Amino acid sequence: MCGIIGFTGYIDAKEVLLNGLAELEYRGYDSAGIAVCTERGIETFKNVGKVASLRNEIPAEIQSSCGIGHTRWATHGGVTKTNAHPHSCGKVTLIHNGIIENYHELANELAKEGRIAQSQTDTEVAAMLLDSLYTGDPYAAISEAVKRLTGAYAFCILFADQKDVIYCIRKGSPLVACMAEEGAVIASDMVALLRYSKEYFVLPEYNIAKLTKNSIMVTDLYGNTVTPSMLSVNWDMSAAQKNGFKHYMLKEIHEQPESVRLTIRPRIKRENGFVLPDFSEDKIPDDLFMNAGRIIITACGTAMHAGLVGRILIERMLRIPVTVEIASEFRYADPIMDERSLVIVVSQSGETADTLAALRLAKEKGAKTLAIVNVKGSSISREADYCMYTHAGPEIAVASTKAYTAQLAVFYLIALRFAMAAGKLSDKQVSEYMNELEAVPEKIEKILKKRDVIKELSKRLTPASDLFFIGRGLDYALSCEGSIKLKEITYIHSEAYAAGELKHGTLSLITGGTPVIALGTQKDVFPKLISNVKEVRARGAMVILVTNEANDGDEALEKGICAEHLVIPACKDEFAPFLAAVYLQLIAYYTSSYRGLDVDQPRNLAKSVTVE
Ligand code: M6R
């Protein structure tokens, strides 16, 4: 939530900040602001709306080579110019990502000194606190403030008497930094650094970074110098741009063949004519699963939906009980875990507050932890005992697409690797599955070629106010993902139902013309699914049926059973979610476009949810 950037160096700071904010806008987009050091002191400019509207607020003649910028996703206080960051008090001007939980208490204390906030934000209280503690030594003020603040934060701070210097600290919320020819840059996400460097570091929690034109100095709260380890990315600016696509989401949907390939490739070994999963680069020992009495998968949103697929695969292939828990529930549910539990956390960003808290709880209880994460160096990737990266590259659209299929790829690899190690599947069987997995990217490409069909079909959904996804087994797990994708970007109310459960309540919502997307890719439950399709048809539903070419000889598939029929390329049933997911993503995308909505930045949402 919220994107922040700081720059000090040799080029125009306002351009660096505005470009960086545009790249970070996916993190929050209700208002934006910058503060820059000029000859007149620190000057602040803010506006409600997107970063583009901030540009118009800044006079062209503003000259500065140092400043901080923020794009907001409101938590405390409405969307107003006053509540937009940066916030200032006395000598302090700062930007913040996170939530100060004790801000109310602090505000009351500061009020006794006559310091009254102008905005409704928790952030302004932090600026007031720092100013009250500042006597010319930024380190002393920051260290003291940290003792008094509870909650999560990443701050970039300007002190009026420390020209062209930025101080930063974080707890919980992310901050990454790089030193480049142009100067020193710090931001919430690597995408904003990419113009300047592919080498960067994650600012360790409770460490203070001091950015000057020529250096970034990191120290702990006792003044000891810290040398954070450097990370690098192997993608460039084009990976974080639209590259001719109208929206990031459409581009990211099209990147899936490659991101699945990149995720699988480093985890394959070819041995004795077999293709086998291999986790030596990830350094994941086989006994991680062999010793697990139970497995808990925890995550939020789409990442949790990938876990629903993962559960079925692992249980089916490995025969270990698996549960999937919503991270925000799990952390407060006093879950039963011990050292024989394996907790798998899944997160694209690696910074989702609830998922991170669930991971920390699991560790506290002695469970082993494995993270499936996309963003290198993110908090979850660093804190888990083991980490398997998805290699999806930067995902900018709020609606997650390529991260989901890459997460699925990792779950397939996990299920197969450990089923093989446990002797539940022979090398030959595993190799057959691996051949199927390797064929997935090509099959996704075939689906992408049908995008015009989906575009046309989506016209029929555009006027809908309610829509249902139904399926059984893996198709139900995928229905959950189809439903979130559709509702988050089209604003059409939608629900995912286990197809057999409809008649226990939901069928009363099906009336003439209600669109129902029925997923029927699983052979074992196909006739049952078709019976459920007939039930909704009998109540007038407009059915879009998705089936697996491999099962299309099934006699249950009568002509005229549905209004629209989409077929995924023939595959083993286990692999159908990869392919059917792409249809559902395209349906959500085109329906949102026809409705004239902001596909990449839907209302009220943000990409990375770093608050509870
Ligand atoms: O970064 P994470 O994978 O932890 O994010 C979890 C969810 O916030 C995310 O998947 C969200 O549900 C997406 N917007 C769905 O498209």
GROMACS .gro file of N, CA, C and O and ligand atoms in nm, residues 300-303 346-350 352 355 398-400 407 484-485 488 607 609, ligand 1:
model
   96
  300CYS      N    1  -0.312  -1.485   0.073
  300CYS     CA    2  -0.430  -1.399   0.055
  300CYS      C    3  -0.468  -1.395  -0.093
  300CYS      O    4  -0.380  -1.404  -0.179
  301GLY      N    5  -0.595  -1.373  -0.118
  301GLY     CA    6  -0.644  -1.347  -0.254
  301GLY      C    7  -0.601  -1.454  -0.353
  301GLY      O    8  -0.612  -1.575  -0.329
  302THR      N    9  -0.550  -1.406  -0.465
  302THR     CA   10  -0.512  -1.497  -0.573
  302THR      C   11  -0.406  -1.597  -0.530
  302THR      O   12  -0.410  -1.714  -0.569
  303ALA      N   13  -0.312  -1.553  -0.448
  303ALA     CA   14  -0.207  -1.644  -0.402
  303ALA      C   15  -0.270  -1.758  -0.321
  303ALA      O   16  -0.227  -1.873  -0.330
  346VAL      N   17   0.240  -1.823   0.037
  346VAL     CA   18   0.248  -1.789  -0.106
  346VAL      C   19   0.221  -1.639  -0.121
  346VAL      O   20   0.122  -1.588  -0.064
  347SER      N   21   0.306  -1.572  -0.194
  347SER     CA   22   0.285  -1.429  -0.212
  347SER      C   23   0.360  -1.378  -0.334
  347SER      O   24   0.480  -1.406  -0.349
  348GLN      N   25   0.292  -1.305  -0.419
  348GLN     CA   26   0.360  -1.243  -0.532
  348GLN      C   27   0.459  -1.140  -0.480
  348GLN      O   28   0.577  -1.146  -0.508
  349SER      N   29   0.409  -1.047  -0.399
  349SER     CA   30   0.492  -0.933  -0.356
  349SER      C   31   0.592  -0.973  -0.249
  349SER      O   32   0.697  -0.910  -0.234
  350GLY      N   33   0.555  -1.074  -0.170
  350GLY     CA   34   0.640  -1.110  -0.056
  350GLY      C   35   0.631  -1.009   0.057
  350GLY      O   36   0.710  -1.013   0.152
  352THR      N   37   0.289  -0.890   0.167
  352THR     CA   38   0.152  -0.882   0.217
  352THR      C   39   0.152  -0.898   0.369
  352THR      O   40   0.202  -0.998   0.422
  355THR      N   41   0.007  -1.219   0.531
  355THR     CA   42   0.083  -1.339   0.497
  355THR      C   43   0.215  -1.340   0.575
  355THR      O   44   0.258  -1.443   0.627
  398VAL      N   45  -0.295  -0.458  -1.095
  398VAL     CA   46  -0.345  -0.500  -0.963
  398VAL      C   47  -0.398  -0.644  -0.970
  398VAL      O   48  -0.375  -0.724  -0.880
  399ALA      N   49  -0.466  -0.677  -1.078
  399ALA     CA   50  -0.517  -0.814  -1.093
  399ALA      C   51  -0.400  -0.906  -1.125
  399ALA      O   52  -0.329  -0.888  -1.225
  400SER      N   53  -0.382  -1.003  -1.040
  400SER     CA   54  -0.267  -1.093  -1.056
  400SER      C   55  -0.298  -1.200  -1.162
  400SER      O   56  -0.403  -1.265  -1.157
  407GLN      N   57   0.284  -1.949  -0.972
  407GLN     CA   58   0.267  -2.015  -0.841
  407GLN      C   59   0.216  -2.158  -0.862
  407GLN      O   60   0.261  -2.252  -0.796
  484ILE      N   61  -1.266  -1.394  -0.837
  484ILE     CA   62  -1.199  -1.273  -0.784
  484ILE      C   63  -1.149  -1.186  -0.900
  484ILE      O   64  -1.158  -1.063  -0.896
  485LYS      N   65  -1.100  -1.252  -1.005
  485LYS     CA   66  -1.046  -1.175  -1.118
  485LYS      C   67  -1.156  -1.090  -1.179
  485LYS      O   68  -1.139  -0.973  -1.206
  488GLU      N   69  -1.288  -0.803  -0.924
  488GLU     CA   70  -1.200  -0.692  -0.889
  488GLU      C   71  -1.183  -0.592  -1.001
  488GLU      O   72  -1.165  -0.473  -0.975
  607LYS      N   73  -0.201  -0.290  -0.531
  607LYS     CA   74  -0.134  -0.415  -0.566
  607LYS      C   75  -0.080  -0.488  -0.444
  607LYS      O   76  -0.093  -0.608  -0.430
  609VAL      N   77  -0.062  -0.529  -0.047
  609VAL     CA   78  -0.141  -0.492   0.071
  609VAL      C   79  -0.054  -0.507   0.196
  609VAL      O   80  -0.053  -0.611   0.261
  613M6R     O1   81   0.138  -1.005  -0.316
  613M6R     P1   82   0.045  -1.115  -0.273
  613M6R     O2   83   0.045  -1.231  -0.366
  613M6R     O3   84   0.069  -1.159  -0.132
  613M6R     O4   85  -0.099  -1.051  -0.279
  613M6R     C1   86  -0.211  -1.122  -0.234
  613M6R     C2   87  -0.338  -1.057  -0.282
  613M6R     O5   88  -0.347  -0.927  -0.233
  613M6R     C3   89  -0.349  -1.054  -0.434
  613M6R     O6   90  -0.334  -1.181  -0.488
  613M6R     C4   91  -0.485  -0.997  -0.477
  613M6R     O7   92  -0.587  -1.081  -0.438
  613M6R     C5   93  -0.488  -0.972  -0.628
  613M6R     N1   94  -0.522  -0.836  -0.654
  613M6R     C6   95  -0.587  -1.054  -0.701
  613M6R     O8   96  -0.580  -1.034  -0.838
   0.00000   0.00000   0.00000
